[in-house]
Coordinates of C-alpha atoms and ligand atoms in Angstrom, one line a residue:
X1 CA 156.7 140.4 34.8
X2 CA 155.4 139.3 37.7
X3 CA 152.1 140.9 38.4
X4 CA 150.3 140.8 41.6
X5 CA 146.5 139.4 41.3
X6 CA 143.5 138.0 43.9
X7 CA 144.2 134.2 44.4
X8 CA 141.9 132.3 46.1
X9 CA 142.8 129.5 48.0
X10 CA 140.4 126.9 48.7
X11 CA 141.6 124.3 51.1
X12 CA 138.0 122.0 50.2
X13 CA 137.1 119.5 46.7
X14 CA 133.5 121.7 46.3
X15 CA 135.4 125.6 47.0
X16 CA 137.7 124.5 44.2
X17 CA 135.1 123.4 41.6
X18 CA 133.5 126.1 42.1
X19 CA 136.4 128.3 41.2
X20 CA 137.2 126.0 38.6
X21 CA 133.5 125.6 37.0
X22 CA 133.3 129.6 37.1
X23 CA 136.1 130.2 35.1
X24 CA 135.3 127.1 32.8
X25 CA 131.7 129.4 32.4
X26 CA 133.7 132.2 30.9
X27 CA 135.4 130.3 28.5
X28 CA 138.8 129.7 30.4
X29 CA 141.1 127.4 29.4
X30 CA 142.1 125.5 33.3
X31 CA 146.0 124.5 34.1
X32 CA 147.0 123.0 37.2
X33 CA 149.9 122.2 38.2
X34 CA 150.5 119.8 40.8
X35 CA 152.9 119.8 43.4
X36 CA 154.2 118.7 47.2
X37 CA 154.6 122.3 48.0
X38 CA 157.6 124.0 49.2
X39 CA 158.2 125.7 45.9
X40 CA 161.6 126.4 44.0
X41 CA 162.3 128.0 41.4
X42 CA 161.6 124.2 39.3
X43 CA 158.6 124.7 40.4
X44 CA 158.3 128.9 39.2
X45 CA 159.6 127.0 35.7
X46 CA 156.6 125.0 36.2
X47 CA 153.9 127.1 36.7
X48 CA 155.1 129.7 34.3
X49 CA 154.9 127.2 31.2
X50 CA 151.2 126.9 32.3
X51 CA 150.5 130.6 32.9
X52 CA 152.0 130.6 29.1
X53 CA 149.5 127.7 28.1
X54 CA 146.3 128.8 30.4
X55 CA 143.4 131.6 31.1
X56 CA 143.8 130.3 34.6
X57 CA 146.8 128.3 36.7
X58 CA 145.6 126.4 39.7
X59 CA 148.4 124.9 41.7
X60 CA 148.1 122.1 43.8
X61 CA 149.8 122.1 47.0
X62 CA 149.9 118.3 49.2
X63 CA 152.7 116.5 50.9
X64 CA 150.9 112.9 49.5
X65 CA 151.5 110.1 52.1
X66 CA 151.0 107.5 49.5
X67 CA 153.9 108.4 47.1
X68 CA 156.3 107.8 50.8
X69 CA 158.3 105.2 51.9
X70 CA 158.5 104.3 55.4
X71 CA 161.8 105.0 55.3
X72 CA 161.4 108.1 53.4
X73 CA 161.6 111.6 54.5
X74 CA 157.4 111.8 54.6
X75 CA 157.2 113.4 58.6
X76 CA 161.0 115.9 57.3
X77 CA 159.1 117.2 54.3
X78 CA 159.1 120.6 54.3
X79 CA 155.9 122.5 54.7
X80 CA 155.6 126.4 54.3
X81 CA 151.7 126.9 52.9
X82 CA 152.3 130.9 53.5
X83 CA 155.3 131.4 51.6
X84 CA 154.3 129.0 49.0
X85 CA 151.2 130.8 48.3
X86 CA 152.7 134.3 48.1
X87 CA 155.0 132.6 45.1
X88 CA 151.7 131.4 43.2
X89 CA 150.3 135.4 44.3
X90 CA 153.7 136.2 42.4
X91 CA 153.4 134.3 39.8
X92 CA 150.0 135.5 38.4
X93 CA 148.7 132.2 39.9
X94 CA 144.6 132.3 40.3
X95 CA 143.9 129.2 43.0
X96 CA 145.7 127.3 45.2
X97 CA 144.4 123.8 46.0
X98 CA 145.8 122.8 49.5
X99 CA 143.7 120.3 51.1
X100 CA 143.9 118.2 54.0
X101 CA 144.4 114.3 54.1
X102 CA 141.1 113.8 55.2
X103 CA 139.7 115.9 51.8
X104 CA 142.2 113.5 49.6
X105 CA 141.9 110.0 51.2
X106 CA 138.9 108.1 52.6
X107 CA 139.1 106.3 55.8
X108 CA 139.6 103.3 54.3
X109 CA 140.6 102.9 50.5
X110 CA 139.4 99.9 48.6
X111 CA 140.4 100.6 45.1
X112 CA 144.1 101.4 43.8
X113 CA 146.0 102.3 40.8
X114 CA 148.4 99.3 39.5
X115 CA 151.1 99.4 37.4
X116 CA 152.6 96.7 34.8
X117 CA 156.4 97.0 34.0
X118 CA 157.2 100.6 33.5
X119 CA 157.7 100.7 37.6
X120 CA 159.8 97.6 37.7
X121 CA 163.1 99.8 36.4
X122 CA 164.6 103.4 37.8
X123 CA 163.3 104.9 40.4
X124 CA 160.6 102.6 40.8
X125 CA 162.6 99.1 41.5
X126 CA 164.5 100.9 44.5
X127 CA 161.0 102.9 45.9
X128 CA 157.8 100.2 46.2
X129 CA 154.8 101.5 46.1
X130 CA 155.8 104.9 45.1
X131 CA 154.1 106.0 42.0
X132 CA 151.2 104.0 42.1
X133 CA 150.8 106.2 44.6
X134 CA 151.8 109.2 42.9
X135 CA 149.0 107.9 39.9
X136 CA 146.7 108.1 42.9
X137 CA 147.1 111.3 43.5
X138 CA 147.2 113.2 40.8
X139 CA 144.4 110.8 39.1
X140 CA 142.0 112.4 42.2
X141 CA 143.8 115.7 41.8
X142 CA 142.6 115.3 37.7
X143 CA 139.3 114.4 38.7
X144 CA 139.0 117.0 41.1
X145 CA 139.8 120.1 39.3
X146 CA 139.6 118.8 35.6
X147 CA 141.7 120.8 33.9
X148 CA 142.3 121.4 30.0
X149 CA 145.9 121.2 30.7
X150 CA 148.2 120.0 33.4
X151 CA 152.4 120.4 33.5
X152 CA 155.0 117.7 35.5
X153 CA 158.5 118.1 35.1
X154 CA 161.1 116.6 33.1
X155 CA 163.4 116.2 36.3
X156 CA 160.8 113.0 37.4
X157 CA 161.0 111.6 34.2
X158 CA 159.5 108.2 35.2
X159 CA 156.4 110.3 36.9
X160 CA 156.1 111.7 33.8
X161 CA 156.2 109.0 31.5
X162 CA 153.5 107.4 34.1
X163 CA 151.2 109.7 34.2
X164 CA 151.2 110.2 30.0
X165 CA 149.9 106.4 30.1
X166 CA 147.5 107.2 32.7
X167 CA 146.1 109.9 30.5
X168 CA 145.7 107.6 27.4
X169 CA 144.1 104.5 29.3
X170 CA 141.9 106.6 31.5
X171 CA 141.4 108.7 28.6
X172 CA 141.5 112.1 30.7
X173 CA 141.1 114.7 29.0
X174 CA 143.3 116.8 29.4
X175 CA 146.9 117.7 28.0
X176 CA 150.0 116.7 29.1
X177 CA 153.6 120.4 29.0
X178 CA 156.8 119.0 30.5
X179 CA 158.4 121.7 31.9
X180 CA 162.3 121.6 31.7
X181 CA 165.2 120.1 34.4
X182 CA 166.0 123.9 35.9
X183 CA 169.9 123.8 37.2
X184 CA 171.9 125.5 39.0
X185 CA 175.1 127.8 37.6
X186 CA 176.8 124.4 38.0
X187 CA 174.3 122.0 36.3
X188 CA 172.8 120.9 39.9
X189 CA 169.5 120.3 39.0
X190 CA 166.9 122.3 41.7
X191 CA 165.4 120.3 43.9
X192 CA 163.1 120.8 47.0
X193 CA 165.8 117.5 48.8
X194 CA 168.6 119.6 47.9
X195 CA 168.4 121.5 51.1
X196 CA 169.2 118.3 52.6
X197 CA 173.0 118.9 51.7
X198 CA 176.1 119.9 53.6
X199 CA 178.4 122.6 51.9
X200 CA 180.6 119.6 51.2
X201 CA 177.7 117.4 49.6
X202 CA 176.5 120.4 48.1
X203 CA 179.7 120.7 45.8
X204 CA 179.8 117.2 45.2
X205 CA 175.9 117.1 44.2
X206 CA 176.5 118.6 40.3
X207 CA 178.9 115.6 39.4
X208 CA 176.2 113.3 37.9
X209 CA 174.5 116.1 36.6
X210 CA 178.3 116.1 34.7
X211 CA 178.3 112.8 34.7
X212 CA 175.4 112.7 31.8
X213 CA 176.5 115.4 30.4
X214 CA 180.0 113.5 29.5
X215 CA 177.6 110.2 28.6
X216 CA 174.7 112.1 26.6
X217 CA 177.9 113.4 24.5
X218 CA 179.9 110.0 23.8
X219 CA 176.8 107.5 23.3
X220 CA 175.5 107.2 20.3
X221 CA 174.1 104.0 17.3
X222 CA 177.9 103.0 16.8
X223 CA 178.6 103.0 20.1
X224 CA 178.4 99.1 21.7
X225 CA 180.4 99.7 24.3
X226 CA 177.6 101.2 26.2
X227 CA 177.7 99.4 29.6
X228 CA 181.1 99.4 30.0
X229 CA 180.6 103.8 29.6
X230 CA 178.3 103.6 31.9
X231 CA 179.7 101.4 34.4
X232 CA 182.7 104.0 34.2
X233 CA 180.7 106.4 35.1
X234 CA 179.7 105.1 38.2
X235 CA 183.3 104.0 39.4
X236 CA 183.4 108.0 39.0
X237 CA 180.9 109.0 41.0
X238 CA 181.9 106.3 43.5
X239 CA 185.4 107.8 43.8
X240 CA 184.0 111.1 44.3
X241 CA 181.5 109.4 47.4
X242 CA 177.9 108.8 45.7
X243 CA 176.3 105.9 46.7
X244 CA 174.4 104.7 43.0
X245 CA 171.0 103.7 42.7
X246 CA 171.5 103.4 39.2
X247 CA 173.1 105.7 36.3
X248 CA 172.1 103.9 32.5
X249 CA 170.2 104.5 29.7
X250 CA 166.7 103.5 29.1
X251 CA 164.2 103.7 26.6
X252 CA 161.5 106.1 26.7
X253 CA 158.3 104.2 25.9
X254 CA 159.6 100.6 27.8
X255 CA 161.6 102.1 30.0
X256 CA 163.7 99.2 30.4
X257 CA 167.4 99.7 30.3
X258 CA 169.4 99.0 26.5
X259 CA 172.9 97.7 25.9
X260 CA 173.0 99.3 22.1
X261 CA 171.4 102.1 21.5
X262 CA 168.8 102.6 17.6
X263 CA 168.1 105.5 15.0
X264 CA 164.8 107.3 15.7
X265 CA 164.3 107.0 19.2
X266 CA 164.4 108.4 22.3
X267 CA 166.5 107.3 25.4
X268 CA 166.6 108.4 28.7
X269 CA 169.9 108.6 29.8
X270 CA 169.0 108.9 33.8
X271 CA 170.5 108.7 37.4
X272 CA 169.7 108.0 40.8
X273 CA 172.6 108.4 43.9
X274 CA 172.7 109.1 47.4
X275 CA 174.8 111.4 49.2
X276 CA 174.6 110.5 52.5
X277 CA 170.9 110.4 53.5
X278 CA 169.6 112.5 50.1
X279 CA 168.7 111.5 46.8
X280 CA 169.9 113.2 43.9
X281 CA 167.9 112.0 40.6
X282 CA 168.6 113.5 37.3
X283 CA 168.5 112.5 33.8
X284 CA 169.1 113.9 29.7
X285 CA 166.7 112.8 26.8
X286 CA 168.7 111.8 23.3
X287 CA 166.4 111.9 20.4
X288 CA 169.0 109.9 17.9
Ligands
PAF1 O1 155.4 115.7 41.6 C1 155.6 116.1 42.3 O2 155.5 116.6 43.1 C2 154.7 114.4 42.9 O3 154.9 113.9 42.7 C3 152.7 115.1 42.1 C4 152.8 115.4 41.2 C5 152.1 116.8 43.1 C6 152.1 114.2 43.6 O4 152.3 114.4 44.5

């Protein structure tokens, strides 16, 4: 049931700290859902997870420049703050934190977060500097809001695993919750970037989900031709008009591609593809 409540909209660090501080004084558990806005049903399901698990929820809305490569869609990225605030209000969110670049970044930043190994495969391999930018901003958001819990989606699984690692290594006292992937009726994972697809591309787009689902059904510890099966699905996707960045199966912990699956392991079956200029990602977890 959607509730209409008063929502705080804070642009400054002090403002959001005051709001969160007053909740904490009342003994309330605070949840954070970091977003870049343009909220869709995928975000709303993350927000609902936070609302279920915390007493008060902050949604941050900030299109973080440092996670976009020079040829990526930072300028075109949809910005619709008023509409996003309305959606947050309808979901029972207590506060929206929507800072400017000047608030989140110093004129000159001397420090950065470096990543070893975990950004060398999957999206990290083709989006240089992307995950360093994500960790930099999420670390700042964690320090500003100081939530008790934070929700991130499984759709960006490499991002989730890196944030989990950051929480562990940097000793953030924050519980992470992984939100499920929300899909359209035909299986396409909901994404802000789906709006870039033409009608024709939109009908082709669920092909990525179908390939992952097929592989999930077929793969297991008894299969010794994993790469052959994956190669076959790559060919099928290319024949449908996708350009493949990667489609593979990765170890959940090391994010390395694997050749043979073992029992008692979790794997990520993941793909990133282009339809024209639009990059689509999707994944499924395999617990064996
Ligand atoms: O997943 C996203 O939308 C972004 O990467 C995040 C976590 C909000 C950081 O800018």
